[in-house]
Coordinates of C-alpha atoms in Angstrom, one line a residue:
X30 CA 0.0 0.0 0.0
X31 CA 1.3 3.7 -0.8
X32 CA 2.6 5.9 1.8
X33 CA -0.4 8.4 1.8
X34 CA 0.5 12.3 3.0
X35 CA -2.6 13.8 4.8
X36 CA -5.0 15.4 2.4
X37 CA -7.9 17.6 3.1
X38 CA -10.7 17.9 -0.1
X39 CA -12.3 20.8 0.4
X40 CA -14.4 22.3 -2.2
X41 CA -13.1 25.6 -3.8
X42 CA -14.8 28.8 -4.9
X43 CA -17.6 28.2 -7.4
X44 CA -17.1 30.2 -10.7
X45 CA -20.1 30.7 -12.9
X46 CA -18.7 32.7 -15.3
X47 CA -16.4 31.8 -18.1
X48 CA -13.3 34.2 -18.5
X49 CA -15.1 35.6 -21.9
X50 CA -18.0 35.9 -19.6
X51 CA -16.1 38.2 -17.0
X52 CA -14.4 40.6 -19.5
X53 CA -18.1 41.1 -21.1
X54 CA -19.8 42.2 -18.0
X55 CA -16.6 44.0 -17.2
X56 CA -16.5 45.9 -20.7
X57 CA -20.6 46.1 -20.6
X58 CA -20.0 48.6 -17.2
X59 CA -16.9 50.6 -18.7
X60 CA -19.7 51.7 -21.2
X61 CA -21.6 52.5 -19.6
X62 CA -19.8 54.7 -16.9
X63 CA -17.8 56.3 -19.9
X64 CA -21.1 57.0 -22.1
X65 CA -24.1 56.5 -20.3
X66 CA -22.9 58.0 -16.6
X67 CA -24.0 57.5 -12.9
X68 CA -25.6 60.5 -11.1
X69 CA -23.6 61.2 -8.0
X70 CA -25.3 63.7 -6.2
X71 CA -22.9 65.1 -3.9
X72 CA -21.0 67.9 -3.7
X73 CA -17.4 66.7 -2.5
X74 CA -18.1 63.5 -4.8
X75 CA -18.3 65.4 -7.8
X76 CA -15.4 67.5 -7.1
X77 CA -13.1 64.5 -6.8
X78 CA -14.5 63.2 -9.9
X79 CA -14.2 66.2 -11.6
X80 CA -10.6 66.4 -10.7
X81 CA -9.6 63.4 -12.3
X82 CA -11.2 63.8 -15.1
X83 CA -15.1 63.2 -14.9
X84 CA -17.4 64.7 -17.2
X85 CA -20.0 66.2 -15.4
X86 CA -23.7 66.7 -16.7
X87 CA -27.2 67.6 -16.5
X88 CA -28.7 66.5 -13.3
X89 CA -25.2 65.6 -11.5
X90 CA -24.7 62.5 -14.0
X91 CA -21.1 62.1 -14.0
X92 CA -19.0 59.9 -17.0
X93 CA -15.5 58.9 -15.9
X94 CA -12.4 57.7 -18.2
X95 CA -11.9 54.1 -18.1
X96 CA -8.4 54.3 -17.2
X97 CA -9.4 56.0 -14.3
X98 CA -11.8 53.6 -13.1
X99 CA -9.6 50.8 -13.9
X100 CA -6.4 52.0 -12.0
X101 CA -8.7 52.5 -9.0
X102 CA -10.1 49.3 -8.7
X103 CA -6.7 48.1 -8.8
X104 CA -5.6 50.4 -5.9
X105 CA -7.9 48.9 -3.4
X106 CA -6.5 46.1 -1.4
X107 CA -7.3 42.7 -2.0
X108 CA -7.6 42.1 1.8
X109 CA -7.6 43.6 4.8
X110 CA -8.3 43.0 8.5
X111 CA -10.9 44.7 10.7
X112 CA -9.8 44.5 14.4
X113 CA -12.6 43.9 17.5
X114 CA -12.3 45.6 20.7
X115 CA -11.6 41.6 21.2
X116 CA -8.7 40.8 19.0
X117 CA -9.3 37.6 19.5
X118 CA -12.7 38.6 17.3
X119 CA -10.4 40.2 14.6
X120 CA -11.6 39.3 11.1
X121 CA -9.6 38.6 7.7
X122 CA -11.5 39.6 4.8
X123 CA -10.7 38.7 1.3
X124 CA -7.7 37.2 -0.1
X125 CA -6.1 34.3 2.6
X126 CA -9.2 34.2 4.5
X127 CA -10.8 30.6 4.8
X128 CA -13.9 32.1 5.8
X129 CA -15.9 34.9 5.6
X130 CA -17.3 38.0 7.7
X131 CA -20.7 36.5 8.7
X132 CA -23.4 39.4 10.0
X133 CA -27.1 38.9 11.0
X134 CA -29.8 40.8 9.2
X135 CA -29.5 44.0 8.5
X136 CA -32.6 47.2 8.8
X137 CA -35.9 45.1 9.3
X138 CA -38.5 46.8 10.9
X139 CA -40.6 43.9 12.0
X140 CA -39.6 40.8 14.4
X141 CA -41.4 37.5 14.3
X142 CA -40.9 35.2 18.0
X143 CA -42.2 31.8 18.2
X144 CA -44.3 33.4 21.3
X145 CA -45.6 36.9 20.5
X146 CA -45.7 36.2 16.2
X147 CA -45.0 39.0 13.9
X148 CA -44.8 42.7 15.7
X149 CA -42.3 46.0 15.3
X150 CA -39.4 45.9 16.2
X151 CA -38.1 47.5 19.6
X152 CA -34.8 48.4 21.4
X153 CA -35.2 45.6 23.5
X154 CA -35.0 43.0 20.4
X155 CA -32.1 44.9 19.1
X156 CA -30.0 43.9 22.7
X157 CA -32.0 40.4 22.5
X158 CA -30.5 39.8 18.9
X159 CA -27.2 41.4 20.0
X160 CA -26.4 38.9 22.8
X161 CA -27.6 36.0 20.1
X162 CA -24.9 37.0 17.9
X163 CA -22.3 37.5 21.0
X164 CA -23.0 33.8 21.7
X165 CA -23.2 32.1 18.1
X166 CA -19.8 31.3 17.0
X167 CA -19.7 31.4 13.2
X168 CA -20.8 35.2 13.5
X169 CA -18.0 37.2 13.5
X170 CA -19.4 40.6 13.3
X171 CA -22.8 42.7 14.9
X172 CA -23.9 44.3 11.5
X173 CA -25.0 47.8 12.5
X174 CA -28.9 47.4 12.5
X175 CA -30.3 44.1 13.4
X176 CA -33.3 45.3 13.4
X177 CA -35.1 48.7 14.0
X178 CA -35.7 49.9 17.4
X179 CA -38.8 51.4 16.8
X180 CA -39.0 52.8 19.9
X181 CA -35.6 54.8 19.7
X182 CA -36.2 58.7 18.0
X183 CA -35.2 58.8 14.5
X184 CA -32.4 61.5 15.2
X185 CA -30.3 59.4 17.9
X186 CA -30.9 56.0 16.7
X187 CA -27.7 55.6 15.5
X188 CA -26.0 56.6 18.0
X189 CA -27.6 54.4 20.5
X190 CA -27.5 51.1 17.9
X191 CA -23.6 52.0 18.2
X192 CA -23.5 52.2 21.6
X193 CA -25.3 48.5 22.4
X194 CA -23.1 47.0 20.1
X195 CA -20.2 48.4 21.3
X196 CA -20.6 46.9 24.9
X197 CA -22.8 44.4 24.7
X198 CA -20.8 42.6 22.2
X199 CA -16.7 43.0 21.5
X200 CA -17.0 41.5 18.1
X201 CA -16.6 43.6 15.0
X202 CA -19.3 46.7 14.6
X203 CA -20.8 48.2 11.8
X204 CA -21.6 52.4 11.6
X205 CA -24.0 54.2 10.2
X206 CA -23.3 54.8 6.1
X207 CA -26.7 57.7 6.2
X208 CA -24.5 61.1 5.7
X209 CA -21.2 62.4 6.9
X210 CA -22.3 63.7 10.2
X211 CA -23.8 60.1 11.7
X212 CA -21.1 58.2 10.3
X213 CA -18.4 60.0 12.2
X214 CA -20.4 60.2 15.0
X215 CA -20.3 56.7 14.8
X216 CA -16.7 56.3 14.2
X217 CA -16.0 58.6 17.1
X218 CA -17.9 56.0 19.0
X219 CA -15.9 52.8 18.0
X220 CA -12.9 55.1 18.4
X221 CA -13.2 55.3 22.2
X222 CA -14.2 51.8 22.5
X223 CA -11.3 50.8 20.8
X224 CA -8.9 53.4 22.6
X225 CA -7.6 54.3 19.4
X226 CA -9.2 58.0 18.3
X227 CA -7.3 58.3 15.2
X228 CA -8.7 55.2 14.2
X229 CA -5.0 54.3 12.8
X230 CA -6.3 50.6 11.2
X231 CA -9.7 49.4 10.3
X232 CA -12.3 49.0 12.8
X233 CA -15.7 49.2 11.6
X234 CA -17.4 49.2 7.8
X235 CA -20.3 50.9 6.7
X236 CA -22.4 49.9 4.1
X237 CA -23.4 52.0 1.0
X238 CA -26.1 51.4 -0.9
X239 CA -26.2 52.6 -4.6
X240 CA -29.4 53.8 -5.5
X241 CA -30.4 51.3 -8.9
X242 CA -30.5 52.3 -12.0
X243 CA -27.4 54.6 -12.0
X244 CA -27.1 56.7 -8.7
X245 CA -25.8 57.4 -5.6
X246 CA -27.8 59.4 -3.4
X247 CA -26.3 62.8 -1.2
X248 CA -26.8 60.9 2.0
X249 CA -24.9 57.7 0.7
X250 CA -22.0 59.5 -0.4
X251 CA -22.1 61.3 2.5
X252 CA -21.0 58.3 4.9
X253 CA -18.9 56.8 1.7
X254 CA -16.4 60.0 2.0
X255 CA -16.2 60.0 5.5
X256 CA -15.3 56.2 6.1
X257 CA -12.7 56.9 3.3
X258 CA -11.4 59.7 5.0
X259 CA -11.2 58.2 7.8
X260 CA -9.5 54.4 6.2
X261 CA -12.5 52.6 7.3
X262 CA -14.5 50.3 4.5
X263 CA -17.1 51.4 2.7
X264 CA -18.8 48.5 1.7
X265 CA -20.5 49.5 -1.8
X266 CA -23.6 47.3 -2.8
X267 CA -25.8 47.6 -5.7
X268 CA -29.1 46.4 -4.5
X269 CA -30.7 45.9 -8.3
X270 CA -33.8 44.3 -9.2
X271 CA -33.8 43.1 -12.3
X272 CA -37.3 43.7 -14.2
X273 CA -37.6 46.7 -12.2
X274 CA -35.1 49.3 -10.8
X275 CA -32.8 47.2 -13.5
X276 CA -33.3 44.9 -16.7
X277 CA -35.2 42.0 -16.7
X278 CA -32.4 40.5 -17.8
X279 CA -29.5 38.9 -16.0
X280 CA -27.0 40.0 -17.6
X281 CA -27.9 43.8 -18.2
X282 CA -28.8 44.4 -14.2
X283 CA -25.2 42.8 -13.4
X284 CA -23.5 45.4 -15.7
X285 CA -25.4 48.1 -14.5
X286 CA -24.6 47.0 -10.3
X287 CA -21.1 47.0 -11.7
X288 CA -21.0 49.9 -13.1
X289 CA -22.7 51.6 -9.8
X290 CA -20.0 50.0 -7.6
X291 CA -17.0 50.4 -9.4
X292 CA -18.1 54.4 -9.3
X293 CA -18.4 53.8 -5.8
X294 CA -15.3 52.2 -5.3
X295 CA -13.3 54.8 -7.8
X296 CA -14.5 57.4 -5.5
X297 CA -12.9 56.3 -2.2
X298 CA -10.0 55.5 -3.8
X299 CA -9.5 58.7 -5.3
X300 CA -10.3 60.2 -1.5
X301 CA -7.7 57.7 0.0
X302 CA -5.8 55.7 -2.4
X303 CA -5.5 52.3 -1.2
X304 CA -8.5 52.4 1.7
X305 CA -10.6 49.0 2.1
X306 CA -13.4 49.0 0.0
X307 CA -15.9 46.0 -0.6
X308 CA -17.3 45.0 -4.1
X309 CA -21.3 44.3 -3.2
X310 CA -23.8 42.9 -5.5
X311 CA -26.9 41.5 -2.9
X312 CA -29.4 42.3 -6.3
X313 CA -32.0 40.0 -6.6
X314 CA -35.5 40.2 -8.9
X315 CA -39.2 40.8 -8.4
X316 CA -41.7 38.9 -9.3
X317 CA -43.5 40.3 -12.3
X318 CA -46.9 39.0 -11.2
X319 CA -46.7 40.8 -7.8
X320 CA -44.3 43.7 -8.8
X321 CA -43.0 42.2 -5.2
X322 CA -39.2 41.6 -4.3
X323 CA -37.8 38.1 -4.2
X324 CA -35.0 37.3 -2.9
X325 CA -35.3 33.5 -2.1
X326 CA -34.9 32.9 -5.9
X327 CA -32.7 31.4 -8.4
X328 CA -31.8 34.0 -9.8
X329 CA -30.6 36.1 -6.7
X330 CA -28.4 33.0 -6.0
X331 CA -26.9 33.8 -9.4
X332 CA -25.8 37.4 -8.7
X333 CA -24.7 36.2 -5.4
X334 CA -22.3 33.5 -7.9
X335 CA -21.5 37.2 -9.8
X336 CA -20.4 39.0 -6.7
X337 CA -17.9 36.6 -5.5
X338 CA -16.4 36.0 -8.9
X339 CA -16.2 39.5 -10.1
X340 CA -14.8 40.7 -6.9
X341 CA -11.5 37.9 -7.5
X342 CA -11.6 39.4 -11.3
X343 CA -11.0 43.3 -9.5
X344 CA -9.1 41.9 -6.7
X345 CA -11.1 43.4 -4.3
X346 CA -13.4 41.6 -1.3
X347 CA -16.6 40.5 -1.9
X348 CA -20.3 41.1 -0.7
X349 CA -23.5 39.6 -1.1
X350 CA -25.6 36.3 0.0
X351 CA -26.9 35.6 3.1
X352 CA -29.5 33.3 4.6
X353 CA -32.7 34.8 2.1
X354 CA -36.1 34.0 2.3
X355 CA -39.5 35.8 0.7
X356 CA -41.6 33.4 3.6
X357 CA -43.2 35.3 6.2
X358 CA -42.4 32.8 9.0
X359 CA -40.0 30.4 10.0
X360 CA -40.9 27.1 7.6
X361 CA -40.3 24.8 4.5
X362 CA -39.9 27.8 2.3
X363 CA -37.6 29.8 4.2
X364 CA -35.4 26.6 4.9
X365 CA -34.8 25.7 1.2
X366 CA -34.6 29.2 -0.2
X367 CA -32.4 30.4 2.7
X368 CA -29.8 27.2 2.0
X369 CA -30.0 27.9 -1.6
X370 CA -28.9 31.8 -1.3
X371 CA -26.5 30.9 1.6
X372 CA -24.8 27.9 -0.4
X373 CA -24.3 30.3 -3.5
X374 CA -22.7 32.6 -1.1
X375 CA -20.2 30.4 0.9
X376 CA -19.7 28.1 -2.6
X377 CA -19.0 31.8 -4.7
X378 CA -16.4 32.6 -2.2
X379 CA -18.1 35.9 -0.9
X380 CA -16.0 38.2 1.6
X381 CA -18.4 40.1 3.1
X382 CA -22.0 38.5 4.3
X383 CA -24.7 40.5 5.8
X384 CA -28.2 38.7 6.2
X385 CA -26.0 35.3 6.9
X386 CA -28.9 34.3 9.5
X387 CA -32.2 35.5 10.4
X388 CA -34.2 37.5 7.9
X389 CA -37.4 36.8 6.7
X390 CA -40.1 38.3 4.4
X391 CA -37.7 39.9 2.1
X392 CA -35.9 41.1 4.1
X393 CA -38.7 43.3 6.2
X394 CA -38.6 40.7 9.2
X395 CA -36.0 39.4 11.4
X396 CA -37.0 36.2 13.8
X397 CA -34.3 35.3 16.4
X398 CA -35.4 31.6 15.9
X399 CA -34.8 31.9 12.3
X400 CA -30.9 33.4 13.5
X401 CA -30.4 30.6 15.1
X402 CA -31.6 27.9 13.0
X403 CA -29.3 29.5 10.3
X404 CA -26.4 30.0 12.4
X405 CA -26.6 25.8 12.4
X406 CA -27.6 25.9 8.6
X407 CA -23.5 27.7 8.7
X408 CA -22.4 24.9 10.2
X409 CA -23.1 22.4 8.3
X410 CA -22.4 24.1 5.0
X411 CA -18.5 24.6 7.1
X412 CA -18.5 21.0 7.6
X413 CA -19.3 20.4 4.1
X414 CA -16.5 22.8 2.6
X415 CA -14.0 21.7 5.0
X416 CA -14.1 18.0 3.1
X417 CA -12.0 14.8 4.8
X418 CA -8.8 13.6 5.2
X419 CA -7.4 11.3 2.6
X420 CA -4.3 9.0 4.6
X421 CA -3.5 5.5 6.6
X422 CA -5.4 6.5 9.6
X423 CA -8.3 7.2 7.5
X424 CA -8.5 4.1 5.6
X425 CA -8.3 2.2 8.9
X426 CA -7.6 -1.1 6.6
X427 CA -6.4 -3.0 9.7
X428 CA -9.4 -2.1 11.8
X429 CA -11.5 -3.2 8.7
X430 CA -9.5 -6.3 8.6
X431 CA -10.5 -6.9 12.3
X432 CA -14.0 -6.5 12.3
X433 CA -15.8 -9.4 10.8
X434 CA -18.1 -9.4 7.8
X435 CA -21.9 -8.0 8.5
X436 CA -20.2 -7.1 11.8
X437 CA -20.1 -3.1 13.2
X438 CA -17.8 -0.4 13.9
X439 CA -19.9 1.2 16.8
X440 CA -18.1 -0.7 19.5
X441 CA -14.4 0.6 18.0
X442 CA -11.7 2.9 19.7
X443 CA -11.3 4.4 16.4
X444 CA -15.4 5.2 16.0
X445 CA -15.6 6.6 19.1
X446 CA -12.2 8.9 18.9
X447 CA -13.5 10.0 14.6
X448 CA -16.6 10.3 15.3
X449 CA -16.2 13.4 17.5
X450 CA -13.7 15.5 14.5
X451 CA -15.0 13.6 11.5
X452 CA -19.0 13.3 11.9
X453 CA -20.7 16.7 13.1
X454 CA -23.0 16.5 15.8
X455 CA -25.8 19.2 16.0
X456 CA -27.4 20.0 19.2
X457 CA -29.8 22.2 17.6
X458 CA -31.8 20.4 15.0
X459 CA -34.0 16.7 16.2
X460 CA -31.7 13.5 15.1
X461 CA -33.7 10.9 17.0
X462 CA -36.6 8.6 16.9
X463 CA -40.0 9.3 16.1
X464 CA -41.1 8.1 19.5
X465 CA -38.1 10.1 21.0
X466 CA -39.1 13.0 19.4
X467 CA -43.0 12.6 19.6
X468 CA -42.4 11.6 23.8
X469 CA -40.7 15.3 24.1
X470 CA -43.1 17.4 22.3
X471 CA -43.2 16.5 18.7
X472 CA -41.2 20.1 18.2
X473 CA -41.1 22.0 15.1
X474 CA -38.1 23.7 13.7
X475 CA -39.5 27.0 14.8
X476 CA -40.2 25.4 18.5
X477 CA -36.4 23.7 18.2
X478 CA -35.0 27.0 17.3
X479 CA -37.0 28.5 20.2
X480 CA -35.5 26.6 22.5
X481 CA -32.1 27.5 21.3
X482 CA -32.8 30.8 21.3
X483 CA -33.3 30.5 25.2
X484 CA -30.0 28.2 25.4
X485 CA -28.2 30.9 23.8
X486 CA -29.9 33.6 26.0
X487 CA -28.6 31.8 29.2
X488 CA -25.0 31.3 28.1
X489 CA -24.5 35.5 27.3
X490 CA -22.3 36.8 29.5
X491 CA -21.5 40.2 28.5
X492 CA -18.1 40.8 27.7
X493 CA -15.9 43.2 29.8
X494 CA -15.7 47.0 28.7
X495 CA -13.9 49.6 30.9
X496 CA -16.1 51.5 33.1
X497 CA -14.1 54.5 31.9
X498 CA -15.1 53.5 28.1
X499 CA -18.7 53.0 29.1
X500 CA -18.9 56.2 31.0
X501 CA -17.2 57.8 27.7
X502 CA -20.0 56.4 25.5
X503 CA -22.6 57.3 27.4
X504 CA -21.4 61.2 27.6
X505 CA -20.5 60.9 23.4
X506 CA -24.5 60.0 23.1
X507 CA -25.9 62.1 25.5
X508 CA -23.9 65.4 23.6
X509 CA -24.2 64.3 20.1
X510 CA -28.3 63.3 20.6
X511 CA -28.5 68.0 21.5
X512 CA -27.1 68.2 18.3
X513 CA -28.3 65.2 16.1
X514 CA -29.9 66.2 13.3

């Protein structure tokens, strides 16, 4: 028998695109930023762009050089690391990273509970949801708006978002991206709670939404120049629905998300040459015969397969996927849409995942069963990726030569010491009998994930944060709320 070295088969990025493919959608957005333009209705913005050679025109539509938009894209790193108030919660994004930055939902207004159903939001499910993410270990980051605290004034809600995130978890925040004025407020925040107010290395990333077809909005660009100016990630996303704020075809709403990012992108660069950007494409489609969003479909898991690949074609990290379902509770349809969407993300090799667990209804509902449940839907999907091990041990050829034909291995040293590294275990979904599982309660999935939910609840402990810091925080929200606008 060969001498086999260890081998791990693990399943690599998913590529749906042919190289032709790439340089077409590629070529398709250089079009149309050099002769069809994005509107970027901002002041600073268009001074930038002007200054390197954008065209502006009627209505703040701005056309940009190719070169220039080229030689951007490659200034932007390829990776780059955003560090936790826990460094032990530091996370890799992009090139050399095994895995990706994994966020709950992000902005739904409504919760669904197994006990109280579907309801608004309040601050009190925004610290529920917060400790949930403190405690599930394949999330690496808080987002920045779990859900919407309905209950929290318009004005200061941002601040005080910030504020739970920053002490009641010490993994890696997100800020507000809605104008210049929250966003550094926010950044101030994470400043202190890092103890680092020049903010001298990435901390936090705020996401920018483009405004589909062709814009980006004054508030947007707002938050995109400050986190530039400040060397923290903008994460620029094209939210596109094809057949309606974009072609009904695939292929024209992915050159026109392309085109919206890469103007997005070319514009921090241009403020800081060489600050962390991130390439989003979370587009999806409606449904013609509703004029309603879906984002459970096919074809959203095929720009989520666009997003990963196009970000390793620019060299830049990668956004888009998550855990997506159009069902408006926690059942069959949100478990096979949510693993389809989620699979297209981890299998495209996306960066950057907001929405990795929870959302429901299109992304209009958040259920902290439903986090849960897809928190173990993570898991096994990271089981599957990480492949087996190909070598002696493996084989076990002498252990098969001991055990007798039509015999078992159940009894076996070897079973017993695998079994715990090689088979996964979940202690969140129902693996036993039918009598077991009648006997206890006959349990759903949304009653399992219940359950879980309390689990989890039990286990937070919240992590340690300098009196002085918290004190600090306090004082930042209480003074920035007089003059929150």
């Amino acid at each position: 028998m060969k001498d086999y070295d260890t081998e791990t088969q693990a399943v690599p990025s998913l590529d749906r695109l042919s190289a032709e493919g790439e340089e077409a959608i590629h070529e398709a957005a250089m079009h149309i930023i050099e002769n069809v333009g994005v509107k970027m209705n901002h002041d600073r913005a268009l001074e930038v762009l002007a200054d390197n050679g954008g065209e502006i025109h009627d209505d703040n539509v701005v056309t940009m050089p190719r070169e220039v938009v080229e030689e951007a894209a490659a200034e932007a790193p390829s990776s780059f690391t955003l560090h936790a108030r826990n460094s032990d919660n530091d996370v890799t994004i992009g090139e050399g990273s095994s895995t990706p930055l994994r966020a709950p939902g992000y902005g739904p207004p409504n919760i669904r509970t197994f006990e109280d159903g579907r309801r608004k939001s309040q601050v009190e499910d925004y610290e529920t949801l917060l400790k949930l993410v403190q405690t599930e270990d394949v999330l690496t980051s808080t987002g920045y708006n779990v859900c919407e605290p309905n209950d929290v004034d318009q004005e200061v809600k941002h601040l005080e978002m910030v504020k739970r995130s920053l002490s009641l978890t010490d993994k890696v925040p997100m800020v507000s991206p809605y104008g210049a004025d929250r966003t550094q407020a926010n950044l101030d925040m994470v400043g202190a709670a890092v103890d680092d107010p020049d903010l001298s290395k990435p901390y936090a990333a705020g996401l920018v939404n483009t405004v589909p077809p062709r814009s980006l909005d004054t508030k947007m660009l707002g938050g995109l120049v400050t986190l530039a100016e400040n060397g923290q990630p903008p994460v620029v996303s094209s939210f596109t629905m094809a057949g309606a704020s974009g072609p009904a075809t695939i292929a024209g709403s992915l050159a026109q998300a392309n085109a919206e990012n890469l103007m997005g992108i070319t514009l921090a660069q241009l403020i800081n040459p060489g600050t962390p950007v991130v390439y989003g494409v979370p587009s999806s489609n409606i449904d013609v015969r509703y004029g309603s969003l879906s984002i459970g479909s096919p074809e959203s898991a095929l720009f989520i397969s666009f997003a990963g690949q196009m970000g390793r074609y620019y060299g830049i990290p990668s956004r888009a996927g998550g855990s997506l379902t159009d069902s408006k509770t926690v059942d069959y349809q949100g478990g096979f849409e949510s693993m389809l969407t989620l699979s297209a993300a981890e299998f495209a090799g996306i960066d950057f995942m907001l929405h990795s667990c929870g959302i429901l209804e299109s992304y209009s509902t958040i259920s902290p069963e439903k986090l849960v449940l897809d928190c173990e839907m993570i898991r096994y999907l990271d089981r599957f990726k990480d492949g087996f091990a190909i070598d002696e041990e493996s084989f076990a050829f002498d252990l098969m030569e001991s055990v007798e034909p039509a015999g078992h291995f159940l009894s076996e040293r070897h079973t017993l010491t695998h079994s715990k590294t090689e088979l996964y275990r979940s202690d969140v979904v129902d693996k036993r009998s039918h009598g077991d599982w009648e006997e206890d309660g006959a349990k759903s999935a949304f009653e399992m994930g219940h359950d879980r939910v309390q689990n989890r609840l039990d286990a937070y402990e919240e992590p340690e944060l300098d009196e002085d810091i918290k004190r600090e925080l306090d004082a930042y929200v209480e003074e920035a709320s007089k003059t929150a606008y």
